C-alpha cells in the first residue's frame, strides 16, 4: 500500500483568505465617495506644487488616475495620456520634451508638473493660489512671447505680470520653479514661465545666481508640445544640444502668443 503525505496548504492562498476575512468592514466605516474625491483633489494639488516631495511623476500619475476613477473618468485620463504622447513626438513622452530643453538634461519636476496641472484645471480639480481677471490674462498672453526676447529673472516676471495664479516648485530662490498665469475660464490656455536655478552640470553649490532665470515661456494645449515653447536667450544658451540634433526646431521669440 502506497502512502503519500497530504498536500501542503498553499501559504499564499491561506494568507489571502485570512486577510480577506479580517479586513471585512461595514460600509458605514468607509469614507464616502465625496470624501475620497476631496482627499484626492487635495493630494493632487499638494503634489503639483512640490512634486519631488511626493515621489515624483509616478505618484502624481497614480493620484490623477485614481481621481479619474472616482469620477468614472478613466477613459478621459487614458485618452489624455495618449494625447500627451502624441504631442510630445517622442517615445519618452512629456518628460522627454522637458529633458531635451533642461540644462544638463535634468528634468525640473515643477516644469513637468505644469502639464499635469493643465489636465487638472480642465477637470475642475486645480485650486489656484489666485485667479487672474480677463484683462490680466489677455495682457500676459499678448506680451509674454515677445517679452521673452531678453533675459529675465523670477522677480522680472512678477514685476511685469504680477503674482501668478499658481507657483510650482516652492519659494526657495536657489531652486527652479514654474509660474502659471490663467483665469477662471479653462478654455483659455494658461501661460507658464519656466525658471531655472540650482546646481550646474559640474555640480557647483550653492548656485551662482541669487534667483532663478527664465528659460522659456510656454502656452498652448493643442498641437506639438515643442511648438508651445519660446526660449529666452539664456534658455537657448543653456539648452543641451541633444546629441548633435540641434534644438528640435524650437523657436526664438518672434510674435505674441495667439
C-alpha positions as semicolon CSV with decimal commas, in nm:
position;residue;x (nm);y (nm);z (nm)
1;X;0,000;0,000;0,000
2;X;0,142;0,328;-0,102
3;X;0,130;0,612;0,139
4;X;0,169;0,973;0,047
5;X;0,180;1,285;0,258
6;X;-0,123;1,507;0,235
7;X;-0,078;1,809;0,011
8;X;0,062;2,106;0,195
9;X;-0,176;2,400;0,217
10;X;-0,096;2,692;-0,014
11;X;0,050;2,956;0,221
12;X;-0,034;3,238;-0,019
13;X;-0,397;3,134;-0,059
14;X;-0,429;3,071;0,313
15;X;-0,283;3,411;0,394
16;X;-0,509;3,581;0,140
17;X;-0,816;3,413;0,288
18;X;-0,719;3,523;0,637
19;X;-0,657;3,881;0,531
20;X;-0,985;3,891;0,338
21;X;-1,186;3,772;0,637
22;X;-1,011;4,003;0,878
23;X;-1,037;4,309;0,654
24;X;-1,412;4,294;0,608
25;X;-1,563;4,616;0,738
26;X;-1,909;4,758;0,732
27;X;-1,993;5,018;0,470
28;X;-2,067;5,263;0,750
29;X;-1,699;5,275;0,843
30;X;-1,579;5,359;0,488
31;X;-1,526;5,711;0,362
32;X;-1,793;5,840;0,126
33;X;-1,716;5,891;-0,241
34;X;-1,732;6,267;-0,182
35;X;-1,474;6,243;0,096
36;X;-1,247;6,025;-0,117
37;X;-1,271;6,273;-0,403
38;X;-1,197;6,570;-0,174
39;X;-0,894;6,388;-0,030
40;X;-0,754;6,306;-0,375
41;X;-0,811;6,661;-0,501
42;X;-0,617;6,793;-0,201
43;X;-0,337;6,543;-0,261
44;X;-0,312;6,628;-0,631
45;X;-0,285;7,000;-0,557
46;X;-0,012;6,939;-0,299
47;X;0,177;6,710;-0,540
48;X;0,163;6,963;-0,822
49;X;0,319;7,232;-0,605
50;X;0,600;7,016;-0,460
51;X;0,618;6,713;-0,685
52;X;0,961;6,596;-0,571
53;X;0,845;6,569;-0,211
54;X;0,565;6,329;-0,305
55;X;0,756;6,074;-0,509
56;X;0,772;6,249;-0,846
57;X;0,577;6,188;-1,164
58;X;0,471;5,824;-1,095
59;X;0,297;5,927;-0,772
60;X;0,115;6,213;-0,943
61;X;0,018;5,987;-1,233
62;X;-0,134;5,736;-0,990
63;X;-0,322;6,004;-0,794
64;X;-0,474;6,152;-1,108
65;X;-0,573;5,809;-1,234
66;X;-0,739;5,727;-0,901
67;X;-0,921;6,060;-0,903
68;X;-1,037;5,991;-1,258
69;X;-1,167;5,653;-1,145
70;X;-1,365;5,809;-0,859
71;X;-1,534;6,037;-1,112
72;X;-1,582;5,747;-1,357
73;X;-1,348;5,921;-1,597
74;X;-1,066;5,671;-1,650
75;X;-1,130;5,678;-2,025
76;X;-1,071;6,054;-2,030
77;X;-0,746;6,004;-1,837
78;X;-0,622;5,733;-2,071
79;X;-0,719;5,946;-2,371
80;X;-0,524;6,239;-2,226
81;X;-0,221;6,018;-2,170
82;X;-0,226;5,912;-2,537
83;X;-0,266;6,274;-2,644
84;X;0,040;6,377;-2,443
85;X;0,244;6,103;-2,604
86;X;0,136;6,219;-2,949
87;X;0,202;6,585;-2,870
88;X;0,546;6,503;-2,729
89;X;0,656;6,335;-3,051
90;X;0,897;6,117;-2,854
91;X;0,880;5,768;-2,709
92;X;0,984;5,926;-2,378
93;X;0,668;6,139;-2,374
94;X;0,629;6,472;-2,199
95;X;0,924;6,401;-1,970
96;X;1,141;6,363;-2,279
97;X;1,040;6,709;-2,402
98;X;1,146;6,873;-2,078
99;X;1,461;6,662;-2,066
100;X;1,560;6,794;-2,408
101;X;1,520;7,157;-2,301
102;X;1,665;7,133;-1,949
103;X;2,024;7,229;-1,864
104;X;2,227;6,913;-1,824
105;X;1,923;6,708;-1,937
106;X;1,796;6,726;-1,576
107;X;1,418;6,749;-1,580
108;X;1,272;7,004;-1,338
109;X;0,975;6,842;-1,169
110;X;0,792;7,176;-1,147
111;X;0,806;7,220;-1,526
112;X;0,678;6,868;-1,580
113;X;0,401;6,923;-1,324
114;X;0,267;7,219;-1,523
115;X;0,144;6,986;-1,798
116;X;-0,043;6,774;-1,543
117;X;-0,180;7,096;-1,392
118;X;-0,341;7,178;-1,727
119;X;-0,528;6,848;-1,717
120;X;-0,634;6,905;-1,355
121;X;-0,753;7,255;-1,443
122;X;-0,966;7,125;-1,727
123;X;-1,124;6,867;-1,496
124;X;-1,206;7,126;-1,230
125;X;-0,958;6,987;-0,976
126;X;-0,690;7,258;-0,975
127;X;-0,708;7,501;-0,683
128;X;-0,502;7,809;-0,779
129;X;-0,334;8,048;-0,541
130;X;-0,535;8,325;-0,706
131;X;-0,740;8,379;-1,021
132;X;-0,644;8,645;-1,273
133;X;-0,912;8,860;-1,433
134;X;-0,969;8,850;-1,808
135;X;-0,770;9,167;-1,879
136;X;-0,466;9,044;-1,687
137;X;-0,477;8,708;-1,869
138;X;-0,501;8,876;-2,207
139;X;-0,206;9,100;-2,126
140;X;0,015;8,805;-2,034
141;X;-0,084;8,609;-2,344
142;X;-0,029;8,910;-2,571
143;X;0,309;9,011;-2,431
144;X;0,481;8,702;-2,294
145;X;0,645;8,567;-2,609
146;X;0,793;8,896;-2,729
147;X;0,886;8,990;-2,371
148;X;1,097;8,673;-2,353
149;X;1,325;8,815;-2,620
150;X;1,556;8,936;-2,341
151;X;1,700;8,751;-2,042
152;X;1,465;8,769;-1,744
153;X;1,458;8,659;-1,381
154;X;1,189;8,546;-1,137
155;X;1,146;8,898;-1,000
156;X;1,127;9,039;-1,354
157;X;0,832;8,810;-1,428
158;X;0,634;8,907;-1,118
159;X;0,717;9,276;-1,159
160;X;0,593;9,274;-1,518
161;X;0,288;9,049;-1,484
162;X;0,208;9,043;-1,111
163;X;0,187;8,741;-0,886
164;X;0,097;8,420;-1,069
165;X;-0,219;8,218;-1,033
166;X;-0,006;7,917;-0,941
167;X;0,354;7,861;-0,832
168;X;0,501;7,516;-0,883
169;X;0,826;7,430;-0,708
170;X;0,823;7,626;-0,384
171;X;0,959;7,968;-0,298
172;X;1,330;7,899;-0,235
173;X;1,523;8,118;-0,485
174;X;1,806;7,864;-0,506
175;X;1,582;7,624;-0,698
176;X;1,387;7,638;-1,021
177;X;1,012;7,688;-1,036
178;X;0,727;7,735;-1,280
179;X;0,480;8,023;-1,264
180;X;0,136;7,980;-1,416
181;X;-0,088;8,269;-1,526
182;X;-0,453;8,194;-1,601
183;X;-0,807;8,295;-1,518
184;X;-1,131;8,122;-1,431
185;X;-1,211;8,002;-1,784
186;X;-1,032;7,670;-1,851
187;X;-1,097;7,714;-2,224
188;X;-0,837;7,993;-2,221
189;X;-0,487;7,840;-2,209
190;X;-0,253;7,914;-1,922
191;X;0,081;8,085;-1,978
192;X;0,372;7,916;-1,799
193;X;0,708;8,070;-1,715
194;X;0,973;7,803;-1,665
195;X;1,256;7,928;-1,442
196;X;1,588;7,758;-1,368
197;X;1,832;7,765;-1,079
198;X;2,029;7,508;-0,884
199;X;2,349;7,316;-0,931
200;X;2,504;7,343;-1,275
201;X;2,616;7,028;-1,461
202;X;2,953;7,044;-1,287
203;X;2,772;7,021;-0,952
204;X;2,865;7,359;-0,804
205;X;2,662;7,455;-0,497
206;X;2,521;7,694;-0,397
207;X;2,432;7,824;-0,743
208;X;2,590;8,144;-0,866
209;X;2,252;8,307;-0,929
210;X;2,068;8,477;-0,647
211;X;1,735;8,390;-0,810
212;X;1,608;8,171;-1,095
213;X;1,641;8,282;-1,456
214;X;1,368;8,240;-1,716
215;X;1,436;7,958;-1,961
216;X;1,115;7,960;-2,160
217;X;0,754;8,070;-2,186
218;X;0,501;7,801;-2,274
219;X;0,141;7,845;-2,387
220;X;-0,094;7,618;-2,578
221;X;-0,268;7,288;-2,511
222;X;-0,305;7,170;-2,872
223;X;-0,061;7,060;-3,140
224;X;0,303;6,955;-3,094
225;X;0,431;7,037;-2,747
226;X;0,758;7,165;-2,894
227;X;0,564;7,443;-3,068
228;X;0,431;7,584;-2,741
229;X;0,775;7,692;-2,614
230;X;0,950;8,024;-2,668
231;X;1,300;8,044;-2,521
232;X;1,486;8,337;-2,378
233;X;1,845;8,395;-2,495
234;X;1,967;8,237;-2,169
235;X;1,731;7,945;-2,212
236;X;1,870;7,896;-2,560
237;X;2,228;7,906;-2,433
238;X;2,160;7,659;-2,152
239;X;1,966;7,415;-2,367
240;X;2,166;7,097;-2,437
241;X;2,248;7,020;-2,798
242;X;2,061;6,691;-2,769
243;X;2,327;6,460;-2,906
244;X;2,405;6,678;-3,204
245;X;2,044;6,700;-3,322
246;X;2,021;7,073;-3,263
247;X;1,741;7,236;-3,070
248;X;1,447;7,037;-3,213
249;X;1,339;7,334;-3,423
250;X;1,238;7,533;-3,114
251;X;1,188;7,896;-3,192
252;X;1,328;8,216;-3,056
253;X;1,090;8,499;-2,951
254;X;0,920;8,647;-3,253
255;X;0,549;8,722;-3,216
256;X;0,276;8,747;-2,947
257;X;0,109;8,429;-2,835
258;X;-0,206;8,373;-3,034
